[in-house]
Short mmCIF file of C-alpha atoms and ligand atoms in Angstrom, two decimals:
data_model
loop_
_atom_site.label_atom_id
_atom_site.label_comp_id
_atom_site.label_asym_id
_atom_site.label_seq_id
_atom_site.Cartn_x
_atom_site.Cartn_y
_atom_site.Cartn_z
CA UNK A 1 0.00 0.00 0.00
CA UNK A 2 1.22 3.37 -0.76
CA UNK A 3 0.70 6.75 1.08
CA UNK A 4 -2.60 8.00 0.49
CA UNK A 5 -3.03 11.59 -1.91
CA UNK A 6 -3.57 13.40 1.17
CA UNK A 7 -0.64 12.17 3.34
CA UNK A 8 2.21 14.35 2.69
CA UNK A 9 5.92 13.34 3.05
CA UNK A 10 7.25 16.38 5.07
CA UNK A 11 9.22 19.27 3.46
CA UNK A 12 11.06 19.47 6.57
CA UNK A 13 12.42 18.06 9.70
CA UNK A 14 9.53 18.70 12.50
CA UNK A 15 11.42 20.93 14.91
CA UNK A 16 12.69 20.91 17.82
CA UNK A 17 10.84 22.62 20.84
CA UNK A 18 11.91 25.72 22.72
CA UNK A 19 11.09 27.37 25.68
CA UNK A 20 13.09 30.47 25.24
CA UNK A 21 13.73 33.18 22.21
CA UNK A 22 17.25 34.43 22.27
CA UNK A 23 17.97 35.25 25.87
CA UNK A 24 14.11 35.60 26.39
CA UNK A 25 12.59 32.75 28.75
CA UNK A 26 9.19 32.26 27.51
CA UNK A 27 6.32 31.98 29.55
CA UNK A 28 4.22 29.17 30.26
CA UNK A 29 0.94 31.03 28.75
CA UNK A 30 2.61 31.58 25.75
CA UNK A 31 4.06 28.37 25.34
CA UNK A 32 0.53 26.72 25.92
CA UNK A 33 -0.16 27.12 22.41
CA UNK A 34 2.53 25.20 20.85
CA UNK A 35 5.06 23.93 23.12
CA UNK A 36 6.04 20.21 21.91
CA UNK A 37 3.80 19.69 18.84
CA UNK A 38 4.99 20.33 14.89
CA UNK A 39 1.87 20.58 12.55
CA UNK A 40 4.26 19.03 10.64
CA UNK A 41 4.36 15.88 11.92
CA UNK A 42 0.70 15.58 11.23
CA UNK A 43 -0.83 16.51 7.86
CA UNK A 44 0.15 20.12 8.33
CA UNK A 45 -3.24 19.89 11.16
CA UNK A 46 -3.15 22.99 13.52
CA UNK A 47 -3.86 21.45 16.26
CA UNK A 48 -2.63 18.01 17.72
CA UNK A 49 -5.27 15.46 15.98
CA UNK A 50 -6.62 12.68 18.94
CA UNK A 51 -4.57 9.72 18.88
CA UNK A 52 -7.29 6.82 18.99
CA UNK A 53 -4.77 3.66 18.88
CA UNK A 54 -4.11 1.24 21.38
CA UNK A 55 -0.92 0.40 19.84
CA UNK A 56 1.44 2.06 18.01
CA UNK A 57 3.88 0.32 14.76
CA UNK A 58 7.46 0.03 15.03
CA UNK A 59 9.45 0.54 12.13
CA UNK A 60 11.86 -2.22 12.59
CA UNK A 61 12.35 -5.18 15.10
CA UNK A 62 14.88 -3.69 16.06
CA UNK A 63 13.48 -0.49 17.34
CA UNK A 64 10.79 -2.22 19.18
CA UNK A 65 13.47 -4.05 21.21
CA UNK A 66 14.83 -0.85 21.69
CA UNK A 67 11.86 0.77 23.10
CA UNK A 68 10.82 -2.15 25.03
CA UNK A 69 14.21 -1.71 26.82
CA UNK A 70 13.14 1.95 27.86
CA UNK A 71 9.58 0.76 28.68
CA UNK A 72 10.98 -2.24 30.89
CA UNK A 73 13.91 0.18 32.60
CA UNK A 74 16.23 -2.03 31.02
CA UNK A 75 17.80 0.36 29.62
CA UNK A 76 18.18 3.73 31.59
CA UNK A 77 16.64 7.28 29.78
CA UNK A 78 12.90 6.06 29.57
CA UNK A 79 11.15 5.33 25.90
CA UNK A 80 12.41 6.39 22.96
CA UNK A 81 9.46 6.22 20.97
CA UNK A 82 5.72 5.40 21.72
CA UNK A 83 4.97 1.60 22.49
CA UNK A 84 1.50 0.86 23.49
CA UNK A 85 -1.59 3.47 24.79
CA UNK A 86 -1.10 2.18 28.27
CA UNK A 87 2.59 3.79 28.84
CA UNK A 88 1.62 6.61 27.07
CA UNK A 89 0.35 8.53 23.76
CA UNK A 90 1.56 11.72 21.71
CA UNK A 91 -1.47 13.62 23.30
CA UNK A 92 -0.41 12.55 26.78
CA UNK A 93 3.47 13.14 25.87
CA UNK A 94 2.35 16.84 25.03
CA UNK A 95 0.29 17.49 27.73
CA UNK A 96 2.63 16.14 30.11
CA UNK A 97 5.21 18.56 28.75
CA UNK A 98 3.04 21.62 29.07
CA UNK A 99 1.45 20.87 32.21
CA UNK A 100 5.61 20.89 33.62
CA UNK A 101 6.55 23.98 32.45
CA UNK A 102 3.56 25.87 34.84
CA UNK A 103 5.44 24.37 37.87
CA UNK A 104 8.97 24.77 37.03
CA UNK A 105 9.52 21.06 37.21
CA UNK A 106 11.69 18.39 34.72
CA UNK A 107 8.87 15.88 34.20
CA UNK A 108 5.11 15.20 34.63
CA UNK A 109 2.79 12.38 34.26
CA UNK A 110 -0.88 12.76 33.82
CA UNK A 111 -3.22 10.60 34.90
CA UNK A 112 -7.02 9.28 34.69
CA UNK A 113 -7.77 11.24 37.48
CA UNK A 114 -6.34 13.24 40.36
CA UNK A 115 -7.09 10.00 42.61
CA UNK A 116 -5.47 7.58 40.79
CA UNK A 117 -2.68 10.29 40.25
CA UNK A 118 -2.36 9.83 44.54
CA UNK A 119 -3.08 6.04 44.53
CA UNK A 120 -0.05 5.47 41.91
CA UNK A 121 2.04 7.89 44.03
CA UNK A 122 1.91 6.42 47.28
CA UNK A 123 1.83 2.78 45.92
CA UNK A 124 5.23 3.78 43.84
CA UNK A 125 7.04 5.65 47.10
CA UNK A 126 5.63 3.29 49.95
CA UNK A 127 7.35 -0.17 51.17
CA UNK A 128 5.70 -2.74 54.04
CA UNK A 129 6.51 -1.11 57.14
CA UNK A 130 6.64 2.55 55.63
CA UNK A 131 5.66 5.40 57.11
CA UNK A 132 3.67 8.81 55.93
CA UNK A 133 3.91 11.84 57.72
CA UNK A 134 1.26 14.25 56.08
CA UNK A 135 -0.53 17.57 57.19
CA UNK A 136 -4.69 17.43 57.84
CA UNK A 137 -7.07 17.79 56.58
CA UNK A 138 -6.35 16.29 53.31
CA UNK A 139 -8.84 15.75 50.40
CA UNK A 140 -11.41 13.11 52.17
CA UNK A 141 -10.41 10.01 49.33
CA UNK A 142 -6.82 11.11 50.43
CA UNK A 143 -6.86 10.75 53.73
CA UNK A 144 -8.90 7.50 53.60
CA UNK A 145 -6.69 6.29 50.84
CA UNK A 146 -3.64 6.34 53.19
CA UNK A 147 -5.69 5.24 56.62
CA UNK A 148 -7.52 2.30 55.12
CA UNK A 149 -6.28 0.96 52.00
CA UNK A 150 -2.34 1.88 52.30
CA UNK A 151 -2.87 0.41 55.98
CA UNK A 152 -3.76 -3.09 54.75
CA UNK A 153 -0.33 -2.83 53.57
CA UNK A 154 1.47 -2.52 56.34
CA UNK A 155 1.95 1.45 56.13
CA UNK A 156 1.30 3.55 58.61
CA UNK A 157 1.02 7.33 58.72
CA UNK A 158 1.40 10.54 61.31
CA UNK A 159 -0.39 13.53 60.96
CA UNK A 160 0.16 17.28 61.85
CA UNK A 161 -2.24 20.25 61.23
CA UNK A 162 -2.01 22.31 57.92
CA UNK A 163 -0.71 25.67 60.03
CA UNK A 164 1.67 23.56 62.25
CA UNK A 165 4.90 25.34 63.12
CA UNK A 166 8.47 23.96 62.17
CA UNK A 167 8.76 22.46 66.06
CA UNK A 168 5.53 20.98 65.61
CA UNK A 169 6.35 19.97 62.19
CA UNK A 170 9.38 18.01 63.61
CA UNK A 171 7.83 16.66 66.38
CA UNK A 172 5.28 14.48 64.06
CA UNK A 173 8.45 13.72 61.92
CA UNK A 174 10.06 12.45 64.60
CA UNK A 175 6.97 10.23 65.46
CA UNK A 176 7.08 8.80 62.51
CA UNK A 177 10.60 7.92 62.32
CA UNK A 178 9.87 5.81 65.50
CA UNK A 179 6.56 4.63 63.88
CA UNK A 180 8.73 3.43 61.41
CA UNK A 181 11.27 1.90 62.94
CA UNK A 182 9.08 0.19 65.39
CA UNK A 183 7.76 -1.44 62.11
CA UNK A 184 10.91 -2.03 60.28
CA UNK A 185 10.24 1.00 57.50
CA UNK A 186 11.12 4.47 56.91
CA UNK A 187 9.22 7.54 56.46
CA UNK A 188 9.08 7.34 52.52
CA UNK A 189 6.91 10.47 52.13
CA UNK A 190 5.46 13.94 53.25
CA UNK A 191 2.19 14.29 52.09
CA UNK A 192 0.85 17.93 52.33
CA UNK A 193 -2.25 19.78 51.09
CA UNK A 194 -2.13 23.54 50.43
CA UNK A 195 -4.72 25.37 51.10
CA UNK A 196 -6.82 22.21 52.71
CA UNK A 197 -10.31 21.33 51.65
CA UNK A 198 -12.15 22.63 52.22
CA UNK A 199 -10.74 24.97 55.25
CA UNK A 200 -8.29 26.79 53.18
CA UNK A 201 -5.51 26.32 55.78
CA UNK A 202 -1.97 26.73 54.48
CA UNK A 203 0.40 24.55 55.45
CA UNK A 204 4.63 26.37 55.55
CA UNK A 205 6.09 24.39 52.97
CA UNK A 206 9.45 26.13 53.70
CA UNK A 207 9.19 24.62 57.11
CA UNK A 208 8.22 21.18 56.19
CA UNK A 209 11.38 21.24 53.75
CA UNK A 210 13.48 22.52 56.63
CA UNK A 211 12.30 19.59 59.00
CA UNK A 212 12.73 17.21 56.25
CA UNK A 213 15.68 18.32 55.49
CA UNK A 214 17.16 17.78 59.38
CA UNK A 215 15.28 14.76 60.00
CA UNK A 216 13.65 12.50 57.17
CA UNK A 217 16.25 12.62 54.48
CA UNK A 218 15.26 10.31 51.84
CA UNK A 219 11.33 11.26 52.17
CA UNK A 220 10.32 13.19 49.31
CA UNK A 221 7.68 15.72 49.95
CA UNK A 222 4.58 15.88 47.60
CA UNK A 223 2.06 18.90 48.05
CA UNK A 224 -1.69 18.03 46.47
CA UNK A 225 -1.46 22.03 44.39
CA UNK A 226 -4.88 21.60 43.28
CA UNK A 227 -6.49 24.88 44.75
CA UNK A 228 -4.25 27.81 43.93
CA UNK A 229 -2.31 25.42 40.99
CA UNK A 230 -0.72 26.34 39.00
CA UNK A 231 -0.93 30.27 38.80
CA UNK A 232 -1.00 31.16 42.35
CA UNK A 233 1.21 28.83 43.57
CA UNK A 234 4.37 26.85 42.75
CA UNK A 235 5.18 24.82 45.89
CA UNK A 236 8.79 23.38 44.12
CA UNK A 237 10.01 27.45 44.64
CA UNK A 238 9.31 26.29 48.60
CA UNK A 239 11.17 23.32 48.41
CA UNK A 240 8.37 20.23 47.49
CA UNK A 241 9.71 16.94 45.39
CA UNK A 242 6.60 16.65 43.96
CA UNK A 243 3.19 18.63 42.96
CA UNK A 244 0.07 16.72 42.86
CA UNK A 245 -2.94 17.99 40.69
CA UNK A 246 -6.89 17.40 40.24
CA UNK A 247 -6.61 18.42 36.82
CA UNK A 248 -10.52 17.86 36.80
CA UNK A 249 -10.48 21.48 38.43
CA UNK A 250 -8.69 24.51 37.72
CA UNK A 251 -6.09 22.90 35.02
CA UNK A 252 -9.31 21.46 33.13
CA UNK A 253 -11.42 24.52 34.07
CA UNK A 254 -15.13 23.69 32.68
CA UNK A 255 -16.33 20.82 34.46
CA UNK A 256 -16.29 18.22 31.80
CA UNK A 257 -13.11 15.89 32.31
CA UNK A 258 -11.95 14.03 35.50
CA UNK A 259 -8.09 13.79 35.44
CA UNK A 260 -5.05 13.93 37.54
CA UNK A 261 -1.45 15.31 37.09
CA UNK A 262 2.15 14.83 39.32
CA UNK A 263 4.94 17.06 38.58
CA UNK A 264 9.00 17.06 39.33
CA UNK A 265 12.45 16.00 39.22
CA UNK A 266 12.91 13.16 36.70
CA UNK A 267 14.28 10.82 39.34
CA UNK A 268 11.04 10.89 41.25
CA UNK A 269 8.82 10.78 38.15
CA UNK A 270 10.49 7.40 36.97
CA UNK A 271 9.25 4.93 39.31
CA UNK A 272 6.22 6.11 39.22
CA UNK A 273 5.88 6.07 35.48
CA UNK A 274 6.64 2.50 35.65
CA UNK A 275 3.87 1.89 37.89
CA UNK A 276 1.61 3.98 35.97
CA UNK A 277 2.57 1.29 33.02
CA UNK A 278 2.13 -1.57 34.79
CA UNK A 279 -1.19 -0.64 35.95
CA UNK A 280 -2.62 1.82 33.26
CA UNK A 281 -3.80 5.05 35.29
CA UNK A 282 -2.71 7.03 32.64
CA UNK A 283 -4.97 9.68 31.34
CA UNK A 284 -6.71 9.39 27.76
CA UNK A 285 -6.32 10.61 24.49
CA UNK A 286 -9.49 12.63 24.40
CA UNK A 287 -9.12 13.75 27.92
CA UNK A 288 -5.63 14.64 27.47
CA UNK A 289 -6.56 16.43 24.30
CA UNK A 290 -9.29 18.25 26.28
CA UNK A 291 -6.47 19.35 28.88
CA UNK A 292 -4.34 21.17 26.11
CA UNK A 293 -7.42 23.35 25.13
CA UNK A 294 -8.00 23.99 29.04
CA UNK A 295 -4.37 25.05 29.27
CA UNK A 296 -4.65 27.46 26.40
CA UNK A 297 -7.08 29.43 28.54
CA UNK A 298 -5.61 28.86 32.22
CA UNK A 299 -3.97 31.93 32.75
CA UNK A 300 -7.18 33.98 31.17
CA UNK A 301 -9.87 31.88 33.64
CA UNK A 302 -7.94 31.79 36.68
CA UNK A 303 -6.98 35.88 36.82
CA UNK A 304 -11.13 36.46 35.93
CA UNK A 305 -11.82 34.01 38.21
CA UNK A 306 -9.83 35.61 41.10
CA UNK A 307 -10.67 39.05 40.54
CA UNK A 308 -14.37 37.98 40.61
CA UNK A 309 -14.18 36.71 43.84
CA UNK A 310 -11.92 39.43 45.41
CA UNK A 311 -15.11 41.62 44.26
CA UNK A 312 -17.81 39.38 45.78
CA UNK A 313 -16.33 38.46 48.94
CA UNK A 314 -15.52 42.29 49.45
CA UNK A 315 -19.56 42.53 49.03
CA UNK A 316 -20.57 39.12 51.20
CA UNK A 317 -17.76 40.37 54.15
CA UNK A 318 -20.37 43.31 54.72
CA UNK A 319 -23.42 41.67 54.63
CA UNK A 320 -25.31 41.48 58.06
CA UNK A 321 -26.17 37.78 57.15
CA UNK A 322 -22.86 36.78 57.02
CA UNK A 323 -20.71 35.39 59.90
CA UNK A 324 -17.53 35.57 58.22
CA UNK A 325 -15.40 33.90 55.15
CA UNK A 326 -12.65 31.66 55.21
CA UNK A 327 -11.05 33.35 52.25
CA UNK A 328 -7.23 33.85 51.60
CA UNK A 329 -7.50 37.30 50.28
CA UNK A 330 -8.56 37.97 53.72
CA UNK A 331 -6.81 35.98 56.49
CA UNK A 332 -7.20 36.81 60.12
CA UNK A 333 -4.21 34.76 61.21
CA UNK A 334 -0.73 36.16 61.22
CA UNK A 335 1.03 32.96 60.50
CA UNK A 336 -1.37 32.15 58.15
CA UNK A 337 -0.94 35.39 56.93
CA UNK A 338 2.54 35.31 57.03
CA UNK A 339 2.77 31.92 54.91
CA UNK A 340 0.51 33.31 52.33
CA UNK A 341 3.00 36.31 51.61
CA UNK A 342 6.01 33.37 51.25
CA UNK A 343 3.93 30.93 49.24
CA UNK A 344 1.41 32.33 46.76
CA UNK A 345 0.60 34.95 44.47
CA UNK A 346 -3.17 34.82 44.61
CA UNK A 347 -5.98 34.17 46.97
CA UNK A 348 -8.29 31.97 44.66
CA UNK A 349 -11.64 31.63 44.15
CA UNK A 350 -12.54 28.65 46.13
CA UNK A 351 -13.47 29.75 49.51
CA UNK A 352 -15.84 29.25 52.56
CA UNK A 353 -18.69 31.62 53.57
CA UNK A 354 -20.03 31.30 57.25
CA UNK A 355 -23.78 32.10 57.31
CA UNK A 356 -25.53 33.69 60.34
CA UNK A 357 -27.21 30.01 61.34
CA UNK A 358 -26.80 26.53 60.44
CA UNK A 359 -28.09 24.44 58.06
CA UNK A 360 -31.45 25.57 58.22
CA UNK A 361 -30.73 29.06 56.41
CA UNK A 362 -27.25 27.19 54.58
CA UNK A 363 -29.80 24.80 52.60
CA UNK A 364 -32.07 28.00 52.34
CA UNK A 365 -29.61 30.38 50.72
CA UNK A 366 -28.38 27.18 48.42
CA UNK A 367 -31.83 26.48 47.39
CA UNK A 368 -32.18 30.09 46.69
CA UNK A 369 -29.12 30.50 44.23
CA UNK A 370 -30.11 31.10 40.83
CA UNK A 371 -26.86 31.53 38.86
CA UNK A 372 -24.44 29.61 41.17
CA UNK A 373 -25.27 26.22 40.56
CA UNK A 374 -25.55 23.31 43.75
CA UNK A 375 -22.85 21.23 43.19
CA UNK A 376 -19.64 20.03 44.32
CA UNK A 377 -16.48 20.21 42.45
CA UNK A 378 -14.39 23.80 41.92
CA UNK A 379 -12.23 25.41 39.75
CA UNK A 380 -14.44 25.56 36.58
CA UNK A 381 -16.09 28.44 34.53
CA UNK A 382 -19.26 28.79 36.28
CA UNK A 383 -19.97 29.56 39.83
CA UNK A 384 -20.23 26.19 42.28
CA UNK A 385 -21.51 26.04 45.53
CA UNK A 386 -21.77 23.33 47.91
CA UNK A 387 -22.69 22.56 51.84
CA UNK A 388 -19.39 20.24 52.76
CA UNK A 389 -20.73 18.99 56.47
CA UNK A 390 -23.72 16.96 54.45
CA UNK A 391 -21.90 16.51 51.41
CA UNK A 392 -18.12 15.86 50.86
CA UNK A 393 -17.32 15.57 54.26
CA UNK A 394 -20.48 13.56 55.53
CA UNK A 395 -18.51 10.56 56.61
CA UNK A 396 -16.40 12.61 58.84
CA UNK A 397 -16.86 12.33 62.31
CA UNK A 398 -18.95 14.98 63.99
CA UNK A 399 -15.53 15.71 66.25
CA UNK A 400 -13.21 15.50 63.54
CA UNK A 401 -15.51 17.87 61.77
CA UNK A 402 -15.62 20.60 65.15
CA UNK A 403 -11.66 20.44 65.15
CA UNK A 404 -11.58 21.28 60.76
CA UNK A 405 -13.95 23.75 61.62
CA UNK A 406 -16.25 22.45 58.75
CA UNK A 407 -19.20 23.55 60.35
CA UNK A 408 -22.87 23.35 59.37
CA UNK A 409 -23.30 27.44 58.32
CA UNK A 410 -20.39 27.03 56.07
CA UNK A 411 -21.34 27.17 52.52
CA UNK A 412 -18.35 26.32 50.09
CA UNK A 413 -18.06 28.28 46.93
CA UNK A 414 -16.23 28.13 43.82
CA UNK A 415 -16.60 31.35 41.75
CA UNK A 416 -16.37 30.99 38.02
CA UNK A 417 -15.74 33.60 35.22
CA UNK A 418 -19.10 35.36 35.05
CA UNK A 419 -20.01 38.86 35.28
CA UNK A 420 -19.13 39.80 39.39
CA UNK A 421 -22.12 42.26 39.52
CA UNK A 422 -24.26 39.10 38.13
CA UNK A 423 -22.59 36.93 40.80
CA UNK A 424 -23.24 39.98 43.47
CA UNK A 425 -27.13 40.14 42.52
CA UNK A 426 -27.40 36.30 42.38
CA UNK A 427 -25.59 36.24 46.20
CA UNK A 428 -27.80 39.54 47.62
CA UNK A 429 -31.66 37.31 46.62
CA UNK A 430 -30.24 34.40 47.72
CA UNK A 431 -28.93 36.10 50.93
CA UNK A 432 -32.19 37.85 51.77
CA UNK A 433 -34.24 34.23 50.94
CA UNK A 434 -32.35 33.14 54.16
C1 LIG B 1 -10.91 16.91 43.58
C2 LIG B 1 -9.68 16.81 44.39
C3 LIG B 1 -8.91 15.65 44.39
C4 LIG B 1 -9.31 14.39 43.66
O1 LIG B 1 -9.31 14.59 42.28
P1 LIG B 1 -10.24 13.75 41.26
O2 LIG B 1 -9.85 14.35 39.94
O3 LIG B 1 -11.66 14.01 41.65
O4 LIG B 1 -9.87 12.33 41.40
C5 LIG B 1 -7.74 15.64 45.13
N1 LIG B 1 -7.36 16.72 45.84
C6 LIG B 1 -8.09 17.86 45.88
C7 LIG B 1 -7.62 19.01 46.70
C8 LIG B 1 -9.28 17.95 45.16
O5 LIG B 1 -10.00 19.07 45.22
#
């Protein structure tokens, strides 16, 4: 069979990509719309076409033995050329390469969602007898990922609140180092979340690296960036190994994909890309493909997004039917303060409003919302809200739930790219429903 009339031999070599021009270092929002793809390489197309294959030809026997070495680890460097769709794809390759540059890091993976991003993380770092020191509260899955499911494993874990102090910091480090050794382990990991869910406490990542750094050596630490990621916040500048994503949220940014994302140093990356092979949590082609259209627009949706809800909490703080907000564009704490000014560039969009009441006028002002739409989930283009105490966090015991302060007049919200004065109106009848 020969080529087709429409397949075209190309005129030239596809080239090579670049991240800077001249001395210039490009930035990420520019390089979103062609960093690692040559229209040349497929029928002149724009845009990357969707790789639907499950399997992908190799020109000689010769190379597939080759790339089966890089697959296998065999050989050291990682594939040379694409294999089979459950190691990876061109769309994921691309994405993968974008998604890096946002956070500064060598490598990332992508995944089929932000949980099975976690799972293949702490199944790749953690050994029988193991140890995970991590801050709380994590995402709910999380934090029952790693106290049920990694504990039929023989791994065990120590936990330290998000705003903990370097002492305090060490102190739980230190418990786990005799957690570990009591069991014959190591800690293998620090597990933080920054800003929590869905109490928006921020955890001093320069501290945790500090601690680390005098007591757990060989413990990488991994930060779940999914709430200020990656504009507003780039924990590897603080010190983290490793930057976890929801991708389903900000990266993805319209509510219609679930997906996941881990970012940094090649070294850690590896083993976990050859778990990711062996047990296919990889992302897909058409999700993947999704995610490079959602990163085109990142940089637009999260500064509208922000600036919308600097202008409607402004409004809500002065309402008489409002208790307060948990929002970091407005933090009563000084430490808390004090990490935000080290840490991030942004306060977000995803924050808590406390409602004079409980859930009596919290259900009332949901069930009033007219624009906002009752639902959980954040980070996308239209305004979320959601009522975590009989919702995300319903499983969570009424006294864990008194010391997160996830309370029953606290209303979650995720503001989206509307109009603000549409958002304001929407808030002000829902308010006065209450
Ligand atoms: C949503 C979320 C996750 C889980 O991601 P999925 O894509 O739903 O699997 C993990 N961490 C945080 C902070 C989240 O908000």
């Amino acid at each position: 069979m020969t080529d087709t009339p429409a397949s075209r031999t190309p005129a030239r070599k596809p080239k090579a990509s670049f991240t800077t021009l001249g001395n210039r270092q490009l930035s990420p929002a520019t390089l979103m719309m062609g960093h690692g793809y040559d229209p040349v390489l497929s029928e002149g197309s724009l845009k990357p076409p969707i790789f639907l294959t499950s399997t992908f030809a190799f020109a000689s026997a010769a190379e597939g033995k080759r790339f089966f070495e890089g697959i296998t680890g065999k050989r050291p460097g990682g594939a040379e050329g694409l294999v089979y769709s459950r190691f990876n794809g061109p769309n994921q390759q691309i994405l993968e390469g974008r998604l890096a540059l946002w956070d500064g890091a060598e490598e990332s993976l992508v995944f089929s969602s932000g949980m099975s991003a976690i799972a293949t993380l702490l199944l790749a770092v953690c050994s029988k007898g193991d140890v995970i020191v991590h801050s709380g509260p994590l995402y709910a899955a999380t934090e029952g990922f790693i106290a049920k499911t990694m504990a039929r494993f023989g791994i065990g874990y120590v936990d330290f609140p998000a705003g903990a102090t370097q002492p305090e910091i060490e102190a739980a480090l230190a418990k786990g180092n005799e957690l570990a050794a009591s069991q014959g382990g190591k800690v293998a990991l620090v597990y933080l979340e920054s800003p929590a869910n869905p109490t928006n406490a921020l955890v001093d990542v320069e501290a945790v690296t500090a601690a680390r750094d005098g007591l757990a050596q060989d413990a990488p630490i991994a930060i779940d960036n999914t709430f200020l990621g990656p504009l507003w916040q780039q924990p590897i500048r603080q010190g983290a190994d490793i930057v976890v994503y929801s991708l389903t949220k900000y990266a993805g940014g319209h509510s219609d994909l679930v997906a996941g994302g881990l970012s940094g140093a090649k070294k850690f990356m590896d083993p976990i890309r050859m778990l990711r092979n062996t047990m296919g949590t990889i992302c897909d082609p058409n999700t993947a493909w999704m995610l490079l259209r959602s990163l085109e627009t990142i940089e637009l949706r999260m500064t509208r997004a922000g600036e919308n809800a600097a202008k409607v909490c402004a409004w809500l703080k002065a309402h008489p039917k409002v208790e307060g907000l948990g929002y970091l564009g407005d933090i009563a704490d000084a430490r808390q303060q004090d990490i935000f000014d080290r840490h991030c560039t942004g306060a977000g969009s995803t924050f808590s409003l406390f409602i004079k009441g409980g859930e009596a006028e919290s259900f009332a002002f949901l069930d009033a919302l007219k624009i906002a739409k009752l639902a959980v989930s954040l980070g996308g283009t239209e305004t979320l809200a959601s009522h975590p105490a009989s919702m995300t966090h319903l499983s969570v015991p009424d006294a864990r739930k008194a010391a997160l302060g996830i309370t029953d007049n606290l209303v979650r919200i995720s503001i989206g790219i509307e109009n603000a004065d549409d958002l304001i109106a929407d808030f002000e009848q829902a308010l006065s429903a209450v």
